[in-house]
mmCIF file of C-alpha atoms in Angstrom:
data_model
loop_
_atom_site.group_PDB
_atom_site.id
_atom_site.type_symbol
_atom_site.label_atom_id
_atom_site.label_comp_id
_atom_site.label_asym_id
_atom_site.label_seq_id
_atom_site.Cartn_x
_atom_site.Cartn_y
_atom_site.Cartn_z
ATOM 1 C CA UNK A 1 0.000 0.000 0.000
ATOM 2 C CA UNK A 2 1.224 3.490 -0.700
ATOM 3 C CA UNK A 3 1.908 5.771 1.789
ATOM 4 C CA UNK A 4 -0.008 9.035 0.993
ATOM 5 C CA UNK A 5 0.751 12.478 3.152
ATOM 6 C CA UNK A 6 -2.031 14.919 3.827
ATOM 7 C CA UNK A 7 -1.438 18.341 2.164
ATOM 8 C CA UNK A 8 -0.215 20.778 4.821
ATOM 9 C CA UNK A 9 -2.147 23.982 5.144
ATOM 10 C CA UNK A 10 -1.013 27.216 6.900
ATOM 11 C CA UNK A 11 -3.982 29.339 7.888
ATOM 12 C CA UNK A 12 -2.832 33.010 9.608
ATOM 13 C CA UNK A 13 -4.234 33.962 12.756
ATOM 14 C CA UNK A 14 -3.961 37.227 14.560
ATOM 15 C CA UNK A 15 -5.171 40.703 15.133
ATOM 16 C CA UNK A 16 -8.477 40.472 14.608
ATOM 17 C CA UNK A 17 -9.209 37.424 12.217
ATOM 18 C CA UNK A 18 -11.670 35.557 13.833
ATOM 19 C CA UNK A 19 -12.589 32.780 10.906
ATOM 20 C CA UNK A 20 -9.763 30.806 11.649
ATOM 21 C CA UNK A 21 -11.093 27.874 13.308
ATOM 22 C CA UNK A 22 -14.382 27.112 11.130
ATOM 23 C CA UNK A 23 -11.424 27.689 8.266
ATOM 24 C CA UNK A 24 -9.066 25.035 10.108
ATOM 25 C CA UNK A 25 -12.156 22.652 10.294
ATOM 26 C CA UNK A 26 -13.349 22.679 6.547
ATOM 27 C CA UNK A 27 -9.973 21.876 5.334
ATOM 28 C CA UNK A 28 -9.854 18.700 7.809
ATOM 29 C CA UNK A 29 -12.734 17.659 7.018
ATOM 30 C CA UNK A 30 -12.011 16.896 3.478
ATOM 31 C CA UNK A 31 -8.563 15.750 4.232
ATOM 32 C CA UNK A 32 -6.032 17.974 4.899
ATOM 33 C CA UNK A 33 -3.645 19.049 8.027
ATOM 34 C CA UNK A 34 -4.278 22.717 8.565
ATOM 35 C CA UNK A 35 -2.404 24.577 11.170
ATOM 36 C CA UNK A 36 -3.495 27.914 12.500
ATOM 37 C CA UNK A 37 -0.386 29.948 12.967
ATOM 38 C CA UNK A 38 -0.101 33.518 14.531
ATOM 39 C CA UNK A 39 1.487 36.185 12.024
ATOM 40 C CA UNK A 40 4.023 36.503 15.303
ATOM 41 C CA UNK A 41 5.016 32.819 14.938
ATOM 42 C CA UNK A 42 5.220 33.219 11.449
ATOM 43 C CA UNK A 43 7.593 36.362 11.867
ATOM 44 C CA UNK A 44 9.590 34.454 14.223
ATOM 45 C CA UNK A 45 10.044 31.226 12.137
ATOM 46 C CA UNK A 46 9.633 32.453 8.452
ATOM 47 C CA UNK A 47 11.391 29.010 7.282
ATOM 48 C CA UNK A 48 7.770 27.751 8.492
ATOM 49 C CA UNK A 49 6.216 28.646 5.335
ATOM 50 C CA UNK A 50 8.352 25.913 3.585
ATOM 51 C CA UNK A 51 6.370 23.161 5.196
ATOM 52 C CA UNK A 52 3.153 24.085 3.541
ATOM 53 C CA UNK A 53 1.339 23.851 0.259
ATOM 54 C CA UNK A 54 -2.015 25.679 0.829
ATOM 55 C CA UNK A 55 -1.317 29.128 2.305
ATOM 56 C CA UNK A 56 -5.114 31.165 3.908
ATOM 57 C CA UNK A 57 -5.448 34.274 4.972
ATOM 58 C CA UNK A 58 -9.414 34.261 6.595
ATOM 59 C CA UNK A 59 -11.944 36.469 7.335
ATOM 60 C CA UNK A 60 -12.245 39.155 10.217
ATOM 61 C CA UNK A 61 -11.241 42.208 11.259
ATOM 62 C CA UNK A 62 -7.809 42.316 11.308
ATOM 63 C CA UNK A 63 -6.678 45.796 13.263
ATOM 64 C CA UNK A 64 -10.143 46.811 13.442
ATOM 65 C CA UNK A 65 -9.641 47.724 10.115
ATOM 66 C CA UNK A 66 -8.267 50.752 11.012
ATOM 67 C CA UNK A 67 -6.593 52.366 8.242
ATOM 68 C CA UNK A 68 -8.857 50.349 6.179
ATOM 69 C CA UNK A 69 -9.899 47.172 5.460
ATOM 70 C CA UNK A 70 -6.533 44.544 5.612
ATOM 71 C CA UNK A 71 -4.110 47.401 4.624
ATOM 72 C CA UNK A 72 -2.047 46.951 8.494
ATOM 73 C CA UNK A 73 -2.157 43.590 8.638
ATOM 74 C CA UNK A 74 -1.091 43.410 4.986
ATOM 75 C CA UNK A 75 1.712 46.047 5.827
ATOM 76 C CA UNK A 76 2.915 43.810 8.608
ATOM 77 C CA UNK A 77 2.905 40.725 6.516
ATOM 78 C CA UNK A 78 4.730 42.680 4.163
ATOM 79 C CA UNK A 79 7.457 44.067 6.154
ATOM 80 C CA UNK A 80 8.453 40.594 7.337
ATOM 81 C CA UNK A 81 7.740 38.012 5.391
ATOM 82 C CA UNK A 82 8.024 39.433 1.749
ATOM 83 C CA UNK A 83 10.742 37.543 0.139
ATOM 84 C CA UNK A 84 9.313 34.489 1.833
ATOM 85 C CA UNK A 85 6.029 35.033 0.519
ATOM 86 C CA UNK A 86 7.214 35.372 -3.301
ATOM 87 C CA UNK A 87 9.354 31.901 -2.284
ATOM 88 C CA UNK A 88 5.773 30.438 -1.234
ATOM 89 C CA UNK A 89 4.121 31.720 -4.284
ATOM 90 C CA UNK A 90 6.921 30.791 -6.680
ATOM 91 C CA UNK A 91 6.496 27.210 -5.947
ATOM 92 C CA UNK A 92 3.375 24.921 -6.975
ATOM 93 C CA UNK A 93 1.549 25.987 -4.441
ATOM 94 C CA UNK A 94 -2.286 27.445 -3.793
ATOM 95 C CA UNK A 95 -3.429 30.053 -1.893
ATOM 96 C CA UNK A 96 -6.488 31.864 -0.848
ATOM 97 C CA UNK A 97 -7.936 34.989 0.809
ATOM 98 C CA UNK A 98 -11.635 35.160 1.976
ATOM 99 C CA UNK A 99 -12.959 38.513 3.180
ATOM 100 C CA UNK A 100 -10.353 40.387 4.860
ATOM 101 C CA UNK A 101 -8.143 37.850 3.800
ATOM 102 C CA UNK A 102 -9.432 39.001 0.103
ATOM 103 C CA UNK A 103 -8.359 42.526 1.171
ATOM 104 C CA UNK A 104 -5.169 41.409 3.252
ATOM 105 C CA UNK A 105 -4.113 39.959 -0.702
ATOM 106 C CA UNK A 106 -4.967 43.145 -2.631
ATOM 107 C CA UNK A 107 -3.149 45.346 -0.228
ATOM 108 C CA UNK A 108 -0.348 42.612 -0.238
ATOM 109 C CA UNK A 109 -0.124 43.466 -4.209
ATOM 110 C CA UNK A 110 -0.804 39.557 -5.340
ATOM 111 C CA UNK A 111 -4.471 39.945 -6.502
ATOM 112 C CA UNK A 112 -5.451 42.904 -8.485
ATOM 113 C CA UNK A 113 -7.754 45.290 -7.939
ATOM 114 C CA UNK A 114 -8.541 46.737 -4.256
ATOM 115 C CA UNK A 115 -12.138 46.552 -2.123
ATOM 116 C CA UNK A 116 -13.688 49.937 -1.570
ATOM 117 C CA UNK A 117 -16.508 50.465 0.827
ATOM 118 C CA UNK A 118 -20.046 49.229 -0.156
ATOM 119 C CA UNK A 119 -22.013 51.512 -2.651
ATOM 120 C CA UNK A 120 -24.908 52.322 0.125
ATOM 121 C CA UNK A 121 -22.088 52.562 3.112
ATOM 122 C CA UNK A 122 -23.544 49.664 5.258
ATOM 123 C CA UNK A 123 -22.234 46.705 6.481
ATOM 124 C CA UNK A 124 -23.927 43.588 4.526
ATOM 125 C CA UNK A 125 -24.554 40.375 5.978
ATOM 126 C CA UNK A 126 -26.746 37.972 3.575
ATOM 127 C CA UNK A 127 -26.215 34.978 0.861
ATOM 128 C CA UNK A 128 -25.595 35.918 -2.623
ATOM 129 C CA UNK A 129 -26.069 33.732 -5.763
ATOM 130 C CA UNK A 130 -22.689 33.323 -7.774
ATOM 131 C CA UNK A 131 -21.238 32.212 -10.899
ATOM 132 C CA UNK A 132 -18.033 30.407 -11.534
ATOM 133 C CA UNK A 133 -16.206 32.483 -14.508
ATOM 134 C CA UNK A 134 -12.968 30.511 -14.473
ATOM 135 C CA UNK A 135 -13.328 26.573 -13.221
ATOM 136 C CA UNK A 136 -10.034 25.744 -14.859
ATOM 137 C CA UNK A 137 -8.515 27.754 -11.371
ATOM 138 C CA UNK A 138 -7.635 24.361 -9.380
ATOM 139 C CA UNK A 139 -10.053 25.968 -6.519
ATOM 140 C CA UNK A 140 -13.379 26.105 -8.863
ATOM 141 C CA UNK A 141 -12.850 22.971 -10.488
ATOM 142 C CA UNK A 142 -16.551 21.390 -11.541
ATOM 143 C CA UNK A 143 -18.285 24.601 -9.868
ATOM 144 C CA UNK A 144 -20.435 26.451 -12.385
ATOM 145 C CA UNK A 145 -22.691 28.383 -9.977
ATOM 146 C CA UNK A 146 -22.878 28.542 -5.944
ATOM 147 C CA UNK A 147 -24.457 29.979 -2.903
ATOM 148 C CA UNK A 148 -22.649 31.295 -0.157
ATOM 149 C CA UNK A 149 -23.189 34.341 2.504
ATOM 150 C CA UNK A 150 -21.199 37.536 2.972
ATOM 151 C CA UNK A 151 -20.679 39.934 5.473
ATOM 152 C CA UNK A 152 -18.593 42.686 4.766
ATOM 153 C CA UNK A 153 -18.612 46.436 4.772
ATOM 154 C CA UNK A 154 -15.756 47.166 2.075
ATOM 155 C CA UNK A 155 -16.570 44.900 -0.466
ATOM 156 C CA UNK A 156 -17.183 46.606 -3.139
ATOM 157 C CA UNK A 157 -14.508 45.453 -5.530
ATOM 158 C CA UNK A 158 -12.542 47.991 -7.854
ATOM 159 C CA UNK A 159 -10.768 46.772 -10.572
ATOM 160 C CA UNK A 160 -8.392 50.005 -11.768
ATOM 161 C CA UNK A 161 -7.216 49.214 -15.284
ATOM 162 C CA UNK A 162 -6.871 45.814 -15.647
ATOM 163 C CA UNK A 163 -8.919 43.507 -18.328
ATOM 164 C CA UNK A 164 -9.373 41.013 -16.085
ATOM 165 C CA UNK A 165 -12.221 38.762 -18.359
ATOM 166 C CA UNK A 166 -9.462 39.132 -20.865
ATOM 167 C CA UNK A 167 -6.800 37.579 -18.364
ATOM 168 C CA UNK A 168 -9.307 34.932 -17.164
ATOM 169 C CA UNK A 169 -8.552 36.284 -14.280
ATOM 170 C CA UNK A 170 -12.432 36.995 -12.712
ATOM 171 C CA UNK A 171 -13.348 33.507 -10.400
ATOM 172 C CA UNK A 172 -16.410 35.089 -9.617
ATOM 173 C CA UNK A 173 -19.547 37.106 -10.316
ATOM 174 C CA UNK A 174 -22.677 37.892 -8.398
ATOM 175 C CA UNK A 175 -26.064 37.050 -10.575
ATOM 176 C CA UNK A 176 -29.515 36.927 -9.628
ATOM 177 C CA UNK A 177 -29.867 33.334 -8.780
ATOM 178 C CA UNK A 178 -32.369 31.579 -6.138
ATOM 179 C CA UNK A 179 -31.530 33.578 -3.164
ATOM 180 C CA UNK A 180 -31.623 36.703 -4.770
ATOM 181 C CA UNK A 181 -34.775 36.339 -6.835
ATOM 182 C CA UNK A 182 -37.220 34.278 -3.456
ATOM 183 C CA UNK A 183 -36.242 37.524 -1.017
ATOM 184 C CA UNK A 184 -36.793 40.100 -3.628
ATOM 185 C CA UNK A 185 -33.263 41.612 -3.098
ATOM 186 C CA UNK A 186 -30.146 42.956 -4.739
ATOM 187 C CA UNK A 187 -28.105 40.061 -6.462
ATOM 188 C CA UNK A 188 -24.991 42.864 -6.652
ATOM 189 C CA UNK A 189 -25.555 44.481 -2.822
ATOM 190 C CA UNK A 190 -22.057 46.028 -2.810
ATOM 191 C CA UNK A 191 -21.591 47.323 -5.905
ATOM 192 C CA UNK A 192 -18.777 45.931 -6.981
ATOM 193 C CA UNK A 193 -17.820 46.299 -10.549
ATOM 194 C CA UNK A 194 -18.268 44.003 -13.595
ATOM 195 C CA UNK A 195 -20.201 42.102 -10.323
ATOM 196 C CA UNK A 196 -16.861 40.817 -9.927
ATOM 197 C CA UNK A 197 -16.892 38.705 -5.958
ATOM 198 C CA UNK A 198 -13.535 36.993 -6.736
ATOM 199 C CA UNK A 199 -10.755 37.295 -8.312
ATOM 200 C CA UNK A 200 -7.712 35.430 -9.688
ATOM 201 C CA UNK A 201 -3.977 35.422 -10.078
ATOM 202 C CA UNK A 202 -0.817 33.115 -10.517
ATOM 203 C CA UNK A 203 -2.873 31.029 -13.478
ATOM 204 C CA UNK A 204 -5.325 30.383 -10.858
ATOM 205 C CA UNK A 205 -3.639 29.461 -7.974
ATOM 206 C CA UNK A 206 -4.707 32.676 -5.810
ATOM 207 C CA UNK A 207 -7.917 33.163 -5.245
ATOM 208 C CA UNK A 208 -9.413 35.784 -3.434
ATOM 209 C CA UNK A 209 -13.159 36.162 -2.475
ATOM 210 C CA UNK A 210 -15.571 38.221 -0.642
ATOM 211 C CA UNK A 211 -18.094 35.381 0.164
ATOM 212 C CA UNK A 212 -17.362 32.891 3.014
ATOM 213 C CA UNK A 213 -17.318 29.652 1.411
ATOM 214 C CA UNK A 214 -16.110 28.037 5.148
ATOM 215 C CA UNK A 215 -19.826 29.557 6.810
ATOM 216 C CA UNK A 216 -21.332 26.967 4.034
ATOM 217 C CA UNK A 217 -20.076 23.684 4.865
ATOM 218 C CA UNK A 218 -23.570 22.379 5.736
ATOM 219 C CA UNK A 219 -26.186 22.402 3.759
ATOM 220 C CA UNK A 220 -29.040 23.357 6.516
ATOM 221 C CA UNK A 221 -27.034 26.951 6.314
ATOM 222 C CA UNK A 222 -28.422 27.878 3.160
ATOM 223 C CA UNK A 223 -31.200 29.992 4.014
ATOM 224 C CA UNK A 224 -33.250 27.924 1.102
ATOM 225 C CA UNK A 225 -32.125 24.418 2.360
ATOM 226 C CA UNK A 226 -35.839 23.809 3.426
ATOM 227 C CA UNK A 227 -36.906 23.218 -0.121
ATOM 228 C CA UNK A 228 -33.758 20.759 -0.622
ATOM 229 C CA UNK A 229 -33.993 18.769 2.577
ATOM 230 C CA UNK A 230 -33.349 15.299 1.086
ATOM 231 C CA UNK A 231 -30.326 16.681 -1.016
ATOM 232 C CA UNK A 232 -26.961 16.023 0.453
ATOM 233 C CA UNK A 233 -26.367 17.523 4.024
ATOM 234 C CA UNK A 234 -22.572 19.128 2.608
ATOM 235 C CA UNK A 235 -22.993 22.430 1.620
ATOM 236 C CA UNK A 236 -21.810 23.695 -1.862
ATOM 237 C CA UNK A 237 -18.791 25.783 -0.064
ATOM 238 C CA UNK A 238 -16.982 22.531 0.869
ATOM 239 C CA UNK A 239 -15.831 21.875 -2.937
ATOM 240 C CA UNK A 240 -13.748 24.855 -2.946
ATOM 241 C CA UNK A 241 -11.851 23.245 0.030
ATOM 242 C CA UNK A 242 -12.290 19.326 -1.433
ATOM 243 C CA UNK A 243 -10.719 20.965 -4.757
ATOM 244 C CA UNK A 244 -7.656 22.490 -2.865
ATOM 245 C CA UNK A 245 -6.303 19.277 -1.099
ATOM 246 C CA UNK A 246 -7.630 17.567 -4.101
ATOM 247 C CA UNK A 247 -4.844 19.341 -6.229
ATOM 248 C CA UNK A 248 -2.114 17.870 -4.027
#
């Protein structure tokens, strides 16, 4: 019999993220090792980073986002662990960023395109219907369209000048599916442009995203899950963590 190893995942911790456990427990529970690790630690022992394969930055509030949303904790990552981050990234490796983490990477300078407040001011807290615009990314991989909630109050992505439908680089887009059309609502609540809600980078190994795809690991936490009751009980945000450890 072979002996197979479990991909190793890092997932930050620190000043303010606060996803980092329900993070930690989607990637074990399709078969990985993940490891939440302080950005101190991390400082302390960059050589670390060399263990893993699947690097996470999660959602929360890192620094209260003072400053704005990611930008300090981004700065910190920067100022110590640059050179070991392009060694992480330079390797055949994935990462991902979800919510602040999604910020934390656009201020980090790996993702394009920055997250401006939302377009009515107000923090947002809801499920949104989205659409898979790249599934050759190894994280979207037989995806086409999927639920998931957000809660965020700079989410509103900006892309500058970049083409990025040209550079396959969208993962994302919000459309009006289910949710969106049963509560009457907004299918783009933020605002954000080209209704991008991912993005891409590194042919597809970084993927950023405002929606939480680790607060939909069950499928009783879809807010329409009473019409689907006999479906399966995993929700549709474990497949984005399946395809990760998958690619390994």
């Amino acid at each position: 019999m072979l002996k197979t190893t479990k991909p190793k995942i890092i997932v930050m911790s620190g000043y303010g993220l606060n996803c980092e456990e329900e993070t930690k427990f989607a990637f074990d529970l399709v078969g990985g090792a993940a490891d939440i690790v302080h950005i101190n630690d991390l400082i302390a022992t960059p050589k670390m980073l060399l263990a893993y394969q699947i690097l996470v930055f999660p959602g929360g509030f890192s620094y209260g986002d003072d400053t704005g949303s990611g930008k300090a904790y981004a700065n910190k990552f920067k100022n110590h662990l640059a050179r070991e981050l392009e060694e992480f990234l330079s390797r055949d490796t994935l990462a991902i960023g979800i919510c602040n983490g999604f910020q934390i990477m656009t201020n980090l300078g790996i993702l394009p395109g920055a997250l401006a407040h939302n377009k009515k001011g107000r923090y947002i807290d809801r499920w949104v219907d989205l659409e898979v615009e790249n599934s050759k990314s190894p994280w979207l991989k037989g995806i086409k369209k999927i639920s998931l909630p957000i809660a965020h109050g700079e989410g509103r992505y900006v892309n500058g000048k970049e083409n990025l439908k040209r550079n396959k680089q969208i993962a994302f887009t919000y459309v009006k599916g289910e949710i969106a059309k049963f509560q009457n609502i907004e299918y783009n609540p933020n605002g954000a442009e080209q209704d991008i809600a991912g993005v891409l980078s590194y042919d597809g190994r970084v993927l950023g995203m405002m929606p939480h795809p680790e607060r939909a690991m069950f499928a009783h936490q879809n807010p329409m899950w009473y019409k689907n009751k006999k479906a399966s009980t995993e929700g549709a945000g474990l497949q984005i963590f399946k395809n990760a450890v998958k690619y390994f």
